[in-house]
PDB file of C-alpha atoms in Angstrom:
ATOM      1  CA  UNK A 196       4.383 -18.414   7.361  1.00 65.00           C
ATOM      2  CA  UNK A 197       6.410 -16.289   9.318  1.00 73.00           C
ATOM      3  CA  UNK A 198       7.783 -18.310  12.526  1.00 75.00           C
ATOM      4  CA  UNK A 199       9.776 -16.001  14.040  1.00 80.00           C
ATOM      5  CA  UNK A 200       6.962 -14.114  15.752  1.00 80.00           C
ATOM      6  CA  UNK A 201       9.569 -10.681  15.645  1.00 81.00           C
ATOM      7  CA  UNK A 202      10.377 -10.777  12.219  1.00 81.00           C
ATOM      8  CA  UNK A 203       6.397 -10.914  11.797  1.00 80.00           C
ATOM      9  CA  UNK A 204       5.767  -8.289  13.620  1.00 82.00           C
ATOM     10  CA  UNK A 205       8.346  -6.234  11.933  1.00 79.00           C
ATOM     11  CA  UNK A 206       6.492  -7.380   7.977  1.00 79.00           C
ATOM     12  CA  UNK A 207       3.680  -6.788   9.320  1.00 79.00           C
ATOM     13  CA  UNK A 208       2.441  -4.216   6.352  1.00 77.00           C
ATOM     14  CA  UNK A 209       4.043  -6.451   3.919  1.00 73.00           C
ATOM     15  CA  UNK A 210       2.408  -9.812   4.681  1.00 75.00           C
ATOM     16  CA  UNK A 211      -1.094  -7.797   5.051  1.00 76.00           C
ATOM     17  CA  UNK A 212      -0.465  -6.199   1.814  1.00 71.00           C
ATOM     18  CA  UNK A 213       1.405  -7.862  -0.373  1.00 70.00           C
ATOM     19  CA  UNK A 214       1.535 -11.803  -1.202  1.00 70.00           C
ATOM     20  CA  UNK A 215       3.809 -14.464   0.497  1.00 72.00           C
ATOM     21  CA  UNK A 216       4.304 -17.246  -1.896  1.00 74.00           C
ATOM     22  CA  UNK A 217       6.673 -20.136  -0.754  1.00 74.00           C
ATOM     23  CA  UNK A 218      10.504 -20.692  -2.461  1.00 71.00           C
ATOM     24  CA  UNK A 219      12.567 -23.372  -2.327  1.00 71.00           C
ATOM     25  CA  UNK A 220      14.254 -21.195   0.115  1.00 66.00           C
ATOM     26  CA  UNK A 221      12.048 -19.879   2.271  1.00 69.00           C
ATOM     27  CA  UNK A 222       9.047 -17.672   1.542  1.00 70.00           C
ATOM     28  CA  UNK A 223       8.961 -14.679  -0.700  1.00 71.00           C
ATOM     29  CA  UNK A 224       6.810 -11.254  -0.161  1.00 70.00           C
ATOM     30  CA  UNK A 225       5.933  -8.853  -2.820  1.00 66.00           C
ATOM     31  CA  UNK A 226       3.803  -6.080  -2.701  1.00 62.00           C
ATOM     32  CA  UNK A 227       2.589  -5.394  -6.535  1.00 58.00           C
ATOM     33  CA  UNK A 228       3.117  -1.280  -6.104  1.00 57.00           C
ATOM     34  CA  UNK A 229       6.638  -1.276  -3.770  1.00 55.00           C
ATOM     35  CA  UNK A 230       8.906  -1.389  -7.075  1.00 52.00           C
ATOM     36  CA  UNK A 231      12.067  -1.147  -4.390  1.00 53.00           C
ATOM     37  CA  UNK A 232      12.245  -4.539  -3.729  1.00 46.00           C
ATOM     38  CA  UNK A 233      14.896  -3.489  -0.948  1.00 43.00           C
ATOM     39  CA  UNK A 234      12.432  -2.095   1.388  1.00 52.00           C
ATOM     40  CA  UNK A 235       9.768  -4.627   1.801  1.00 54.00           C
ATOM     41  CA  UNK A 236       9.399  -7.158  -0.260  1.00 61.00           C
ATOM     42  CA  UNK A 237      11.806  -9.450   1.510  1.00 65.00           C
ATOM     43  CA  UNK A 238      12.723 -13.111   0.976  1.00 69.00           C
ATOM     44  CA  UNK A 239      12.376 -14.917   4.236  1.00 72.00           C
ATOM     45  CA  UNK A 240      14.941 -17.955   4.704  1.00 69.00           C
ATOM     46  CA  UNK A 241      13.386 -20.721   6.900  1.00 66.00           C
ATOM     47  CA  UNK A 242      16.803 -21.699   8.475  1.00 61.00           C
ATOM     48  CA  UNK A 243      14.677 -25.461   8.390  1.00 60.00           C
ATOM     49  CA  UNK A 244      15.068 -25.839   4.085  1.00 60.00           C
ATOM     50  CA  UNK A 245      18.985 -26.616   3.928  1.00 55.00           C
ATOM     51  CA  UNK A 246      20.805 -25.006   0.431  1.00 52.00           C
ATOM     52  CA  UNK A 247      23.256 -27.281  -1.390  1.00 50.00           C
ATOM     53  CA  UNK A 248      27.431 -26.377  -0.406  1.00 47.00           C
ATOM     54  CA  UNK A 249      28.930 -24.041   1.644  1.00 44.00           C
ATOM     55  CA  UNK A 250      27.844 -20.701  -0.316  1.00 53.00           C
ATOM     56  CA  UNK A 251      24.353 -21.851  -0.251  1.00 55.00           C
ATOM     57  CA  UNK A 252      23.885 -18.398   0.352  1.00 60.00           C
ATOM     58  CA  UNK A 253      25.993 -17.055  -2.363  1.00 61.00           C
ATOM     59  CA  UNK A 254      23.961 -19.068  -4.716  1.00 64.00           C
ATOM     60  CA  UNK A 255      20.573 -17.823  -3.042  1.00 65.00           C
ATOM     61  CA  UNK A 256      22.358 -13.684  -3.617  1.00 65.00           C
ATOM     62  CA  UNK A 257      23.629 -14.002  -7.490  1.00 67.00           C
ATOM     63  CA  UNK A 258      20.124 -15.186  -8.703  1.00 66.00           C
ATOM     64  CA  UNK A 259      18.610 -11.805  -7.257  1.00 63.00           C
ATOM     65  CA  UNK A 260      21.162  -9.675  -8.146  1.00 61.00           C
ATOM     66  CA  UNK A 261      20.796 -11.370 -11.799  1.00 63.00           C
ATOM     67  CA  UNK A 262      16.874 -10.393 -11.350  1.00 61.00           C
ATOM     68  CA  UNK A 263      16.280  -7.584  -9.279  1.00 53.00           C
ATOM     69  CA  UNK A 264      20.372  -5.894 -10.816  1.00 53.00           C
ATOM     70  CA  UNK A 265      20.507  -1.975  -9.759  1.00 50.00           C
ATOM     71  CA  UNK A 266      16.971  -1.552  -9.674  1.00 53.00           C
ATOM     72  CA  UNK A 267      17.503  -3.119  -5.414  1.00 52.00           C
ATOM     73  CA  UNK A 268      18.302  -6.582  -4.672  1.00 48.00           C
ATOM     74  CA  UNK A 269      15.085  -8.700  -2.317  1.00 60.00           C
ATOM     75  CA  UNK A 270      16.010  -8.058   1.203  1.00 70.00           C
ATOM     76  CA  UNK A 271      17.529 -11.536   2.488  1.00 73.00           C
ATOM     77  CA  UNK A 272      16.317 -11.776   6.232  1.00 77.00           C
ATOM     78  CA  UNK A 273      16.484 -15.402   8.293  1.00 75.00           C
ATOM     79  CA  UNK A 274      13.482 -16.993  10.112  1.00 73.00           C
ATOM     80  CA  UNK A 275      13.690 -18.425  13.341  1.00 74.00           C
ATOM     81  CA  UNK A 276      16.926 -18.463  15.688  1.00 76.00           C
ATOM     82  CA  UNK A 277      19.685 -16.455  15.622  1.00 76.00           C
ATOM     83  CA  UNK A 278      22.452 -19.059  15.570  1.00 78.00           C
ATOM     84  CA  UNK A 279      26.152 -17.765  15.514  1.00 82.00           C
ATOM     85  CA  UNK A 280      28.529 -19.566  13.856  1.00 82.00           C
ATOM     86  CA  UNK A 281      25.411 -20.322  10.700  1.00 76.00           C
ATOM     87  CA  UNK A 282      25.340 -15.972  10.726  1.00 79.00           C
ATOM     88  CA  UNK A 283      28.880 -15.117  10.298  1.00 84.00           C
ATOM     89  CA  UNK A 284      28.855 -18.041   7.356  1.00 79.00           C
ATOM     90  CA  UNK A 285      25.867 -16.205   6.119  1.00 77.00           C
ATOM     91  CA  UNK A 286      27.139 -12.733   6.465  1.00 82.00           C
ATOM     92  CA  UNK A 287      30.808 -13.147   4.606  1.00 83.00           C
ATOM     93  CA  UNK A 288      28.898 -14.755   1.927  1.00 78.00           C
ATOM     94  CA  UNK A 289      26.684 -11.657   1.406  1.00 79.00           C
ATOM     95  CA  UNK A 290      29.388  -9.003   2.466  1.00 83.00           C
ATOM     96  CA  UNK A 291      31.082 -10.937  -0.819  1.00 79.00           C
ATOM     97  CA  UNK A 292      28.530 -10.402  -3.269  1.00 74.00           C
ATOM     98  CA  UNK A 293      28.419  -6.811  -3.007  1.00 75.00           C
ATOM     99  CA  UNK A 294      25.648  -7.165  -0.123  1.00 78.00           C
ATOM    100  CA  UNK A 295      25.498  -4.756   3.035  1.00 81.00           C
ATOM    101  CA  UNK A 296      24.336  -5.776   6.314  1.00 85.00           C
ATOM    102  CA  UNK A 297      21.437  -3.387   8.014  1.00 83.00           C
ATOM    103  CA  UNK A 298      21.008  -5.098  11.103  1.00 87.00           C
ATOM    104  CA  UNK A 299      17.840  -4.394  13.529  1.00 90.00           C
ATOM    105  CA  UNK A 300      17.555  -4.533  16.725  1.00 93.00           C
ATOM    106  CA  UNK A 301      14.270  -5.729  18.357  1.00 93.00           C
ATOM    107  CA  UNK A 302      13.701  -4.635  21.533  1.00 96.00           C
ATOM    108  CA  UNK A 303      10.566  -5.314  23.788  1.00 96.00           C
ATOM    109  CA  UNK A 304       8.043  -4.450  27.562  1.00 96.00           C
ATOM    110  CA  UNK A 305       5.122  -6.513  28.961  1.00 95.00           C
ATOM    111  CA  UNK A 306       2.161  -4.377  29.174  1.00 93.00           C
ATOM    112  CA  UNK A 307       1.990  -0.644  28.168  1.00 93.00           C
ATOM    113  CA  UNK A 308       4.790   1.709  29.694  1.00 94.00           C
ATOM    114  CA  UNK A 309       3.346   4.700  32.425  1.00 93.00           C
ATOM    115  CA  UNK A 310       1.381   7.267  31.439  1.00 91.00           C
ATOM    116  CA  UNK A 311       3.885  10.329  29.575  1.00 94.00           C
ATOM    117  CA  UNK A 312       2.502  13.867  29.158  1.00 91.00           C
ATOM    118  CA  UNK A 313       4.467  16.180  26.760  1.00 93.00           C
ATOM    119  CA  UNK A 314       2.830  19.730  25.771  1.00 93.00           C
ATOM    120  CA  UNK A 315       1.088  19.029  22.798  1.00 95.00           C
ATOM    121  CA  UNK A 316      -2.553  17.066  21.936  1.00 96.00           C
ATOM    122  CA  UNK A 317      -2.382  13.270  20.742  1.00 96.00           C
ATOM    123  CA  UNK A 318      -4.104  12.094  18.712  1.00 95.00           C
ATOM    124  CA  UNK A 319      -5.421   9.053  16.210  1.00 93.00           C
ATOM    125  CA  UNK A 320      -4.884  10.277  12.662  1.00 91.00           C
ATOM    126  CA  UNK A 321      -8.102   8.656  10.748  1.00 84.00           C
ATOM    127  CA  UNK A 322      -7.748  11.424   7.675  1.00 84.00           C
ATOM    128  CA  UNK A 323      -5.701  11.680   4.134  1.00 86.00           C
ATOM    129  CA  UNK A 324      -4.704  15.400   5.476  1.00 91.00           C
ATOM    130  CA  UNK A 325      -2.908  14.210   7.674  1.00 91.00           C
ATOM    131  CA  UNK A 326      -1.060  11.543   5.783  1.00 89.00           C
ATOM    132  CA  UNK A 327      -0.352  14.569   3.002  1.00 91.00           C
ATOM    133  CA  UNK A 328       1.253  16.624   6.676  1.00 93.00           C
ATOM    134  CA  UNK A 329       3.063  13.101   8.104  1.00 93.00           C
ATOM    135  CA  UNK A 330       4.621  12.263   4.420  1.00 92.00           C
ATOM    136  CA  UNK A 331       5.428  16.713   3.631  1.00 93.00           C
ATOM    137  CA  UNK A 332       7.388  16.783   7.212  1.00 94.00           C
ATOM    138  CA  UNK A 333       9.583  13.831   6.423  1.00 94.00           C
ATOM    139  CA  UNK A 334      10.776  15.044   3.500  1.00 93.00           C
ATOM    140  CA  UNK A 335      11.330  18.296   4.894  1.00 94.00           C
ATOM    141  CA  UNK A 336      13.760  16.647   7.894  1.00 94.00           C
ATOM    142  CA  UNK A 337      15.340  14.158   5.231  1.00 90.00           C
ATOM    143  CA  UNK A 338      19.018  15.650   5.101  1.00 87.00           C
ATOM    144  CA  UNK A 339      20.407  11.965   4.371  1.00 79.00           C
ATOM    145  CA  UNK A 340      19.055   9.987   1.890  1.00 78.00           C
ATOM    146  CA  UNK A 341      18.485  11.164  -2.432  1.00 80.00           C
ATOM    147  CA  UNK A 342      15.438  13.537  -1.833  1.00 84.00           C
ATOM    148  CA  UNK A 343      13.371  11.844  -5.181  1.00 80.00           C
ATOM    149  CA  UNK A 344      13.884   8.512  -3.722  1.00 76.00           C
ATOM    150  CA  UNK A 345      13.042   9.371  -0.324  1.00 81.00           C
ATOM    151  CA  UNK A 346      10.219  11.065  -1.373  1.00 83.00           C
ATOM    152  CA  UNK A 347       9.012   8.511  -3.721  1.00 78.00           C
ATOM    153  CA  UNK A 348       9.256   5.432  -1.130  1.00 78.00           C
ATOM    154  CA  UNK A 349       8.042   7.075   2.271  1.00 85.00           C
ATOM    155  CA  UNK A 350       5.417   8.147   0.313  1.00 84.00           C
ATOM    156  CA  UNK A 351       4.201   4.543  -0.397  1.00 80.00           C
ATOM    157  CA  UNK A 352       5.119   3.222   3.582  1.00 82.00           C
ATOM    158  CA  UNK A 353       2.733   5.866   4.738  1.00 86.00           C
ATOM    159  CA  UNK A 354       0.243   5.307   2.444  1.00 84.00           C
ATOM    160  CA  UNK A 355       0.737   0.986   3.267  1.00 82.00           C
ATOM    161  CA  UNK A 356       0.700   1.893   6.501  1.00 84.00           C
ATOM    162  CA  UNK A 357      -3.201   3.992   6.324  1.00 84.00           C
ATOM    163  CA  UNK A 358      -4.220   1.133   4.880  1.00 84.00           C
ATOM    164  CA  UNK A 359      -3.698  -1.202   7.021  1.00 85.00           C
ATOM    165  CA  UNK A 360      -4.676   0.961   9.905  1.00 86.00           C
ATOM    166  CA  UNK A 361      -9.018   1.861   7.783  1.00 85.00           C
ATOM    167  CA  UNK A 362      -9.031  -1.860   7.798  1.00 85.00           C
ATOM    168  CA  UNK A 363      -8.483  -1.499  11.554  1.00 85.00           C
ATOM    169  CA  UNK A 364      -5.467  -4.029  12.260  1.00 85.00           C
ATOM    170  CA  UNK A 365      -3.322  -0.750  13.465  1.00 90.00           C
ATOM    171  CA  UNK A 366      -3.105   2.424  14.305  1.00 91.00           C
ATOM    172  CA  UNK A 367      -2.211   5.823  13.632  1.00 93.00           C
ATOM    173  CA  UNK A 368      -1.753   8.426  16.363  1.00 96.00           C
ATOM    174  CA  UNK A 369       0.031  11.741  16.361  1.00 96.00           C
ATOM    175  CA  UNK A 370       1.228  15.184  18.155  1.00 97.00           C
ATOM    176  CA  UNK A 371       0.230  18.692  17.140  1.00 96.00           C
ATOM    177  CA  UNK A 372       1.467  21.697  18.346  1.00 95.00           C
ATOM    178  CA  UNK A 373      -0.946  24.666  18.082  1.00 93.00           C
ATOM    179  CA  UNK A 374      -2.436  22.533  15.506  1.00 93.00           C
ATOM    180  CA  UNK A 375       0.291  21.051  13.330  1.00 94.00           C
ATOM    181  CA  UNK A 376       0.938  17.679  13.009  1.00 96.00           C
ATOM    182  CA  UNK A 377       4.965  17.614  14.386  1.00 96.00           C
ATOM    183  CA  UNK A 378       5.241  14.044  15.514  1.00 97.00           C
ATOM    184  CA  UNK A 379       3.585  10.647  14.898  1.00 96.00           C
ATOM    185  CA  UNK A 380       3.751   6.752  14.705  1.00 95.00           C
ATOM    186  CA  UNK A 381       1.918   3.281  13.486  1.00 93.00           C
ATOM    187  CA  UNK A 382       1.135   0.593  15.665  1.00 94.00           C
ATOM    188  CA  UNK A 383      -0.065  -2.519  14.570  1.00 90.00           C
ATOM    189  CA  UNK A 384      -1.301  -5.857  16.166  1.00 88.00           C
ATOM    190  CA  UNK A 385       0.367  -9.280  15.071  1.00 83.00           C
ATOM    191  CA  UNK A 386      -0.678 -12.168  17.269  1.00 80.00           C
ATOM    192  CA  UNK A 387      -0.561 -10.915  20.699  1.00 84.00           C
ATOM    193  CA  UNK A 388       2.758  -8.478  19.740  1.00 88.00           C
ATOM    194  CA  UNK A 389       1.836  -4.992  19.204  1.00 92.00           C
ATOM    195  CA  UNK A 390       4.897  -3.031  17.380  1.00 93.00           C
ATOM    196  CA  UNK A 391       5.202   0.826  16.980  1.00 95.00           C
ATOM    197  CA  UNK A 392       6.859   1.396  13.507  1.00 90.00           C
ATOM    198  CA  UNK A 393       7.909   4.705  12.003  1.00 90.00           C
ATOM    199  CA  UNK A 394       8.591   7.058  14.236  1.00 95.00           C
ATOM    200  CA  UNK A 395       9.263  10.373  13.459  1.00 95.00           C
ATOM    201  CA  UNK A 396       9.561  13.513  15.018  1.00 96.00           C
ATOM    202  CA  UNK A 397      10.343  16.693  13.349  1.00 96.00           C
ATOM    203  CA  UNK A 398      13.317  17.866  14.396  1.00 95.00           C
ATOM    204  CA  UNK A 399      12.604  21.177  15.525  1.00 95.00           C
ATOM    205  CA  UNK A 400       9.806  19.723  17.920  1.00 96.00           C
ATOM    206  CA  UNK A 401      12.758  16.931  19.834  1.00 94.00           C
ATOM    207  CA  UNK A 402      13.765  16.796  22.909  1.00 93.00           C
ATOM    208  CA  UNK A 403      10.448  18.078  24.300  1.00 95.00           C
ATOM    209  CA  UNK A 404       8.528  14.227  25.522  1.00 96.00           C
ATOM    210  CA  UNK A 405       6.745  14.112  21.927  1.00 97.00           C
ATOM    211  CA  UNK A 406       8.076  10.147  21.577  1.00 97.00           C
ATOM    212  CA  UNK A 407       7.549   9.002  25.199  1.00 97.00           C
ATOM    213  CA  UNK A 408       3.992  10.613  25.074  1.00 97.00           C
ATOM    214  CA  UNK A 409       2.739   8.675  21.551  1.00 96.00           C
ATOM    215  CA  UNK A 410       4.714   5.787  22.482  1.00 97.00           C
ATOM    216  CA  UNK A 411       2.691   5.390  25.631  1.00 96.00           C
ATOM    217  CA  UNK A 412      -0.159   6.873  24.568  1.00 95.00           C
ATOM    218  CA  UNK A 413      -0.539   4.414  21.724  1.00 95.00           C
ATOM    219  CA  UNK A 414       0.183   1.683  24.000  1.00 94.00           C
ATOM    220  CA  UNK A 415      -2.310   1.984  26.558  1.00 93.00           C
ATOM    221  CA  UNK A 416      -4.815   2.984  24.235  1.00 92.00           C
ATOM    222  CA  UNK A 417      -4.144  -0.332  22.660  1.00 90.00           C
ATOM    223  CA  UNK A 418      -3.383  -2.601  25.374  1.00 85.00           C
ATOM    224  CA  UNK A 419      -5.583  -5.711  25.833  1.00 73.00           C
ATOM    225  CA  UNK A 420      -7.540  -7.947  23.462  1.00 70.00           C
ATOM    226  CA  UNK A 421      -4.972 -10.648  24.185  1.00 71.00           C
ATOM    227  CA  UNK A 422      -1.525  -8.589  23.166  1.00 76.00           C
ATOM    228  CA  UNK A 423       0.073  -7.804  25.866  1.00 85.00           C
ATOM    229  CA  UNK A 424       3.925  -7.370  24.119  1.00 92.00           C
ATOM    230  CA  UNK A 425       5.137  -4.027  23.040  1.00 95.00           C
ATOM    231  CA  UNK A 426       8.108  -4.153  20.538  1.00 95.00           C
ATOM    232  CA  UNK A 427      10.394  -1.568  18.453  1.00 95.00           C
ATOM    233  CA  UNK A 428      12.373  -2.201  16.155  1.00 92.00           C
ATOM    234  CA  UNK A 429      15.850   0.327  15.751  1.00 92.00           C
ATOM    235  CA  UNK A 430      19.417   0.315  14.150  1.00 91.00           C
ATOM    236  CA  UNK A 431      21.785  -0.700  17.065  1.00 93.00           C
ATOM    237  CA  UNK A 432      23.375   2.700  17.115  1.00 92.00           C
ATOM    238  CA  UNK A 433      19.781   5.215  16.902  1.00 91.00           C
ATOM    239  CA  UNK A 434      19.563   7.867  18.684  1.00 91.00           C
ATOM    240  CA  UNK A 435      16.310   7.169  20.539  1.00 93.00           C
ATOM    241  CA  UNK A 436      17.492   3.559  22.192  1.00 95.00           C
ATOM    242  CA  UNK A 437      17.841   5.589  25.711  1.00 95.00           C
ATOM    243  CA  UNK A 438      14.260   6.876  24.842  1.00 96.00           C
ATOM    244  CA  UNK A 439      13.010   2.731  24.391  1.00 97.00           C
ATOM    245  CA  UNK A 440      15.089   2.001  26.874  1.00 97.00           C
ATOM    246  CA  UNK A 441      13.623   3.855  29.713  1.00 96.00           C
ATOM    247  CA  UNK A 442      10.884   3.215  28.305  1.00 97.00           C
ATOM    248  CA  UNK A 443      11.326  -0.510  29.608  1.00 97.00           C
ATOM    249  CA  UNK A 444      11.544  -1.574  26.058  1.00 97.00           C
ATOM    250  CA  UNK A 445      14.821  -4.543  26.238  1.00 97.00           C
ATOM    251  CA  UNK A 446      17.136  -5.788  24.063  1.00 95.00           C
ATOM    252  CA  UNK A 447      15.437  -9.300  22.914  1.00 92.00           C
ATOM    253  CA  UNK A 448      17.596 -10.165  19.641  1.00 88.00           C
ATOM    254  CA  UNK A 449      18.594  -8.905  16.449  1.00 86.00           C
ATOM    255  CA  UNK A 450      17.224  -9.428  12.838  1.00 86.00           C
ATOM    256  CA  UNK A 451      20.071  -9.406  10.399  1.00 83.00           C
ATOM    257  CA  UNK A 452      18.728  -8.303   6.797  1.00 82.00           C
ATOM    258  CA  UNK A 453      21.002  -8.191   3.610  1.00 81.00           C
ATOM    259  CA  UNK A 454      20.595  -5.609   1.004  1.00 77.00           C
ATOM    260  CA  UNK A 455      21.953  -4.104  -2.217  1.00 71.00           C
ATOM    261  CA  UNK A 456      21.078  -0.422  -2.831  1.00 67.00           C
ATOM    262  CA  UNK A 457      20.171   0.977  -5.476  1.00 64.00           C
ATOM    263  CA  UNK A 458      22.298   3.512  -7.428  1.00 62.00           C
ATOM    264  CA  UNK A 459      20.224   6.054  -6.515  1.00 57.00           C
ATOM    265  CA  UNK A 460      20.052   5.537  -2.748  1.00 60.00           C
ATOM    266  CA  UNK A 461      23.962   5.170  -2.580  1.00 54.00           C
ATOM    267  CA  UNK A 462      24.566   8.196  -0.889  1.00 46.00           C
ATOM    268  CA  UNK A 463      23.431   7.232   2.445  1.00 47.00           C
ATOM    269  CA  UNK A 464      24.662   7.336   5.786  1.00 43.00           C
ATOM    270  CA  UNK A 465      22.929   5.494   9.674  1.00 40.00           C
ATOM    271  CA  UNK A 466      20.305   6.587  11.527  1.00 42.00           C
ATOM    272  CA  UNK A 467      16.708   7.759  10.564  1.00 44.00           C
ATOM    273  CA  UNK A 468      13.912   6.670  11.822  1.00 55.00           C
ATOM    274  CA  UNK A 469      13.053   3.934  13.739  1.00 53.00           C
ATOM    275  CA  UNK A 470      11.749   0.767  11.757  1.00 50.00           C
TER     276      UNK A 470
END
């Protein structure tokens, strides 16, 4: 089991759809139809498991690179509480091996935020046409990542979220303008946490309050049933952080992921959707 509740909520879809197996360092999560290991096949390191030597993660990183090569080595992430000294050593080990650090800032609030409105119809998404529209919108808006690789991965990620929602373990919400899907997000339950993910607004519809309205509507619909902590994760420099803090989400911790990007993802800069 993943012990850190914030990390468990971050990995809710791969933990639901994949297979979690014990390895000497902790837990390995794999999804058979997600070959891009760097996205959703993380290796979750258990801090209670001592790894021998000062280069404990260097050995592990070398093994992962030998297995996966430039197709994308598995993401490495620590379970359990933050430890500044240990995390600094880990970072130095992995950066020296060619890994890249991709931190996620976890923000949390108790209870749903006050409801906000926008000039759009907001409702749950329930059919495959909505999924196709959400994929097409993201592909059209993508200016950061290589088009073919992005199209391949975003389709798989949204289809996985759709499967979890169909099983009743998550909801998917969309905002419609003139009958057209222009924004959407996912909301999944993990123990007492309700976690937002894949928040997206089409570029030409931004700055109109759609993300705020989606977050508040979905949160208020999902409140209750024993879950009361709402969580959002985003890159520490994400442009939407002001929105999230304005809704009462406060930073709680950093999750530090380390990844080797495959060759066809080399052209990448920071930003993008909330995770």
